[in-house]
Short mmCIF file of C-alpha atoms in Angstrom, two decimals:
data_model
loop_
_atom_site.label_atom_id
_atom_site.label_comp_id
_atom_site.label_asym_id
_atom_site.label_seq_id
_atom_site.Cartn_x
_atom_site.Cartn_y
_atom_site.Cartn_z
CA ALA A 1 78.80 109.24 184.94
CA GLN A 2 76.45 112.24 186.52
CA SER A 3 77.18 112.79 190.49
CA VAL A 4 76.26 115.93 192.98
CA ALA A 5 78.12 116.96 196.71
CA GLN A 6 76.44 118.68 199.51
CA PRO A 7 79.34 120.03 201.29
CA GLU A 8 77.32 120.77 204.10
CA ASP A 9 75.16 118.05 206.03
CA GLN A 10 73.95 120.82 208.20
CA VAL A 11 73.08 124.25 207.99
CA ASN A 12 72.09 126.33 211.03
CA VAL A 13 70.07 129.40 210.37
CA ALA A 14 68.49 131.54 212.62
CA GLU A 15 65.03 132.61 211.36
CA GLY A 16 64.43 135.72 208.96
CA ASN A 17 68.49 135.96 208.34
CA PRO A 18 69.26 134.45 204.84
CA LEU A 19 70.02 131.27 204.18
CA THR A 20 72.13 129.12 201.40
CA VAL A 21 72.78 125.73 200.85
CA LYS A 22 75.00 124.37 199.16
CA CYS A 23 75.64 121.68 195.83
CA THR A 24 78.00 121.47 193.03
CA TYR A 25 77.73 119.43 190.04
CA SER A 26 79.57 117.58 187.35
CA VAL A 27 78.23 115.84 184.33
CA SER A 28 79.45 115.40 180.81
CA GLY A 29 77.14 117.93 179.00
CA ASN A 30 74.84 120.50 180.41
CA PRO A 31 73.01 119.84 182.95
CA TYR A 32 69.61 120.35 183.93
CA LEU A 33 69.97 120.74 187.94
CA PHE A 34 66.64 120.35 190.86
CA TRP A 35 66.36 120.89 193.83
CA TYR A 36 63.89 118.84 196.50
CA VAL A 37 62.93 118.84 199.41
CA GLN A 38 61.80 116.43 202.01
CA TYR A 39 59.36 116.77 204.85
CA PRO A 40 60.27 113.85 207.91
CA ASN A 41 57.62 110.86 206.77
CA ARG A 42 57.06 112.42 203.43
CA GLY A 43 58.00 112.47 200.12
CA LEU A 44 60.61 114.38 197.97
CA GLN A 45 58.62 117.92 197.13
CA PHE A 46 59.68 119.60 193.73
CA LEU A 47 61.17 122.78 194.49
CA LEU A 48 63.14 124.03 192.10
CA LYS A 49 65.03 123.82 188.69
CA TYR A 50 67.33 124.48 186.37
CA ILE A 51 67.03 124.24 181.99
CA THR A 52 68.70 126.45 180.74
CA GLY A 53 68.20 130.72 180.16
CA ASP A 54 68.80 132.76 182.81
CA ASN A 55 70.99 131.82 185.39
CA LEU A 56 68.29 132.33 188.80
CA VAL A 57 65.84 130.73 189.54
CA LYS A 58 63.53 131.00 191.32
CA GLY A 59 60.80 127.81 192.31
CA SER A 60 58.07 127.44 196.23
CA TYR A 61 58.16 129.00 198.91
CA GLY A 62 60.31 131.63 198.43
CA PHE A 63 63.24 129.26 197.58
CA GLU A 64 65.69 130.77 194.42
CA ALA A 65 68.73 129.03 193.10
CA GLU A 66 71.52 130.53 190.78
CA PHE A 67 73.18 128.16 188.62
CA ASN A 68 77.06 129.31 188.02
CA LYS A 69 78.45 126.73 184.53
CA SER A 70 82.27 128.07 185.54
CA GLN A 71 81.73 127.29 188.98
CA THR A 72 79.81 124.43 188.00
CA SER A 73 77.42 125.19 191.38
CA PHE A 74 73.28 125.86 191.94
CA HIS A 75 73.59 126.63 195.64
CA LEU A 76 69.91 126.92 197.26
CA LYS A 77 69.60 130.56 198.48
CA LYS A 78 66.57 131.91 200.73
CA PRO A 79 66.43 135.80 201.83
CA SER A 80 64.69 135.47 204.64
CA ALA A 81 64.97 131.93 206.55
CA LEU A 82 61.15 130.62 208.15
CA VAL A 83 61.43 127.92 211.73
CA SER A 84 58.55 126.44 209.20
CA ASP A 85 61.73 125.51 205.92
CA SER A 86 63.69 123.36 208.16
CA ALA A 87 63.79 119.88 206.35
CA LEU A 88 66.03 117.67 204.32
CA TYR A 89 67.25 119.88 200.95
CA PHE A 90 68.49 117.65 197.75
CA CYS A 91 69.99 118.31 195.72
CA ALA A 92 70.44 116.50 192.42
CA VAL A 93 71.31 116.83 188.30
CA ARG A 94 70.27 115.50 184.86
CA ASP A 95 72.84 115.95 181.99
CA MET A 96 70.94 117.06 178.81
CA THR A 97 72.49 114.83 176.67
CA GLY A 98 71.66 111.14 175.64
CA THR A 99 68.69 109.16 176.54
CA ALA A 100 69.77 109.02 180.42
CA SER A 101 66.62 110.27 181.63
CA LYS A 102 67.37 109.48 185.05
CA LEU A 103 67.99 111.74 188.45
CA THR A 104 71.44 111.61 190.00
CA PHE A 105 70.80 113.22 194.06
CA GLY A 106 73.52 114.74 196.37
CA THR A 107 73.32 113.24 200.35
CA GLY A 108 71.27 115.86 201.01
CA THR A 109 71.88 118.98 203.71
CA ARG A 110 70.27 119.10 207.35
CA LEU A 111 68.49 122.81 207.60
CA GLN A 112 67.80 123.57 211.16
CA VAL A 113 66.30 126.94 211.67
CA THR A 114 65.92 127.94 214.93
CA LEU A 115 63.81 131.44 216.63
CA GLY B 1 44.76 116.39 190.77
CA ALA B 2 45.95 113.34 192.88
CA GLY B 3 50.12 113.29 192.92
CA VAL B 4 52.02 109.95 192.97
CA SER B 5 50.89 107.11 194.97
CA GLN B 6 52.41 103.83 197.02
CA THR B 7 51.35 100.70 198.46
CA PRO B 8 52.34 99.27 201.04
CA SER B 9 53.00 102.14 203.25
CA ASN B 10 55.19 100.02 204.82
CA LYS B 11 55.90 96.57 204.59
CA VAL B 12 57.58 93.99 207.07
CA THR B 13 59.27 90.91 206.51
CA GLU B 14 61.39 87.95 206.65
CA LYS B 15 65.74 87.68 204.93
CA GLY B 16 64.06 84.65 202.01
CA LYS B 17 60.65 86.00 201.45
CA TYR B 18 59.52 87.56 198.38
CA VAL B 19 58.32 91.78 198.12
CA GLU B 20 55.71 93.30 196.04
CA LEU B 21 56.30 96.87 195.94
CA ARG B 22 52.98 98.95 194.47
CA CYS B 23 53.15 102.09 192.41
CA ASP B 24 50.35 104.46 191.24
CA PRO B 25 51.92 107.76 189.07
CA ILE B 26 50.28 110.95 188.26
CA SER B 27 47.84 110.64 185.21
CA GLY B 28 49.09 111.02 182.56
CA HIS B 29 52.61 110.42 183.44
CA THR B 30 54.78 108.69 181.28
CA ALA B 31 57.82 108.32 182.64
CA LEU B 32 58.00 106.15 185.66
CA TYR B 33 60.97 106.30 188.31
CA TRP B 34 61.91 103.54 190.90
CA TYR B 35 64.33 104.71 194.13
CA ARG B 36 65.60 103.66 196.86
CA GLN B 37 67.37 106.11 199.63
CA SER B 38 68.94 103.85 202.66
CA LEU B 39 69.81 106.56 206.14
CA GLY B 40 71.55 108.77 205.36
CA GLN B 41 71.19 108.76 202.27
CA GLY B 42 70.14 110.85 198.07
CA PRO B 43 67.56 109.09 196.39
CA GLU B 44 69.76 105.73 193.92
CA PHE B 45 68.11 105.15 191.10
CA LEU B 46 67.16 101.89 190.31
CA ILE B 47 65.06 101.98 186.92
CA TYR B 48 62.97 104.31 184.55
CA PHE B 49 60.56 103.42 182.71
CA GLN B 50 59.17 104.95 179.15
CA GLY B 51 55.05 104.24 178.68
CA THR B 52 55.29 99.95 180.01
CA GLY B 53 59.09 99.56 178.49
CA ALA B 54 62.26 99.62 180.72
CA ALA B 55 64.25 102.57 179.66
CA ASP B 56 66.92 101.87 181.97
CA ASP B 57 67.63 99.24 184.83
CA SER B 58 70.89 99.64 185.37
CA GLY B 59 71.08 100.96 189.08
CA LEU B 60 69.11 96.89 189.48
CA PRO B 61 71.04 96.27 191.46
CA ASN B 62 71.23 92.54 190.98
CA ASP B 63 69.07 90.15 188.77
CA ARG B 64 65.99 89.47 192.45
CA PHE B 65 64.98 93.25 191.81
CA PHE B 66 62.65 93.66 189.18
CA ALA B 67 60.31 95.65 187.89
CA VAL B 68 56.89 96.02 185.41
CA ARG B 69 54.45 98.16 184.26
CA PRO B 70 52.38 95.86 181.85
CA GLU B 71 49.72 98.54 180.82
CA GLY B 72 51.94 101.35 180.93
CA SER B 73 50.59 103.22 183.93
CA VAL B 74 50.35 101.46 187.75
CA SER B 75 53.99 100.01 187.86
CA THR B 76 55.30 97.56 190.33
CA LEU B 77 58.85 96.76 192.05
CA LYS B 78 59.70 92.66 193.12
CA ILE B 79 62.08 91.48 195.37
CA GLN B 80 62.99 87.51 195.29
CA ARG B 81 64.79 86.31 198.14
CA THR B 82 65.58 89.21 199.84
CA GLU B 83 68.06 90.23 201.73
CA ARG B 84 68.29 92.53 204.82
CA GLY B 85 70.89 95.00 203.15
CA ASP B 86 67.66 95.97 201.08
CA SER B 87 66.31 97.27 203.84
CA ALA B 88 65.41 101.19 203.11
CA VAL B 89 62.52 103.33 202.13
CA TYR B 90 61.52 102.78 197.79
CA LEU B 91 60.57 105.85 196.40
CA CYS B 92 58.25 106.03 193.36
CA ALA B 93 57.94 109.26 190.12
CA SER B 94 56.16 110.00 187.34
CA SER B 95 57.16 112.82 185.08
CA ARG B 96 55.90 113.49 181.35
CA GLY B 97 58.87 112.14 180.12
CA GLN B 98 60.64 114.61 178.58
CA ALA B 99 64.53 115.37 180.70
CA HIS B 100 63.38 118.53 181.08
CA ASN B 101 60.76 118.02 183.16
CA GLU B 102 60.55 117.69 186.96
CA GLN B 103 59.71 114.21 188.66
CA PHE B 104 56.76 113.79 191.07
CA PHE B 105 57.59 111.86 193.55
CA GLY B 106 55.02 110.16 196.26
CA PRO B 107 54.86 108.62 199.75
CA GLY B 108 57.73 105.38 199.13
CA THR B 109 57.88 102.41 201.33
CA ARG B 110 59.80 101.03 204.16
CA LEU B 111 61.10 97.36 204.03
CA THR B 112 62.00 95.95 206.26
CA VAL B 113 63.98 92.78 206.09
CA LEU B 114 64.26 90.68 209.09
#
């Protein structure tokens, strides 16, 4: 079985400061990892993914994430937060092995960026 | 290009009624997924289609839930004898069908069972 943990329900950061949203995962094989963002009354938007290769993945809107196999983590980061980044962020994992293609999501972390 | 669309955006029904939720995936995407998102939770997998066939329906909670994709494009999620616990946002996603491809989500259908 695969699972994702997002240990923080909410992260608060001041605009211009760096942000980190934490994610750890569990899969039986090697993982594919994804981050999505959800704005109010809108669907999930894809931010970035890790498949293989470079552990630092760059995505949309200046976000990046670092894959750490030994710590089974895939934390989302941004060097300088914007108020417009305030939203709900979901980490998701898919097992690379087998034929199952479903994503397993974490419970989400609400990011609040203030002036 | 057009994204994933879902209709209706909102559906209010009474306990015991039958509902159908529709999903139009991105053109050319062979894989289609249904998820359910309850308040304060992440999306939970329901069913996955590769083409016309359901490749994985392990997330359907019981036999009141059924989904079809007869021509490999549009999909319909059907819920019989709705219960108040079925109230949630139902999300549809599509992708190119390889495991490493990201899924693109529609805006969802908010189902409320009174």
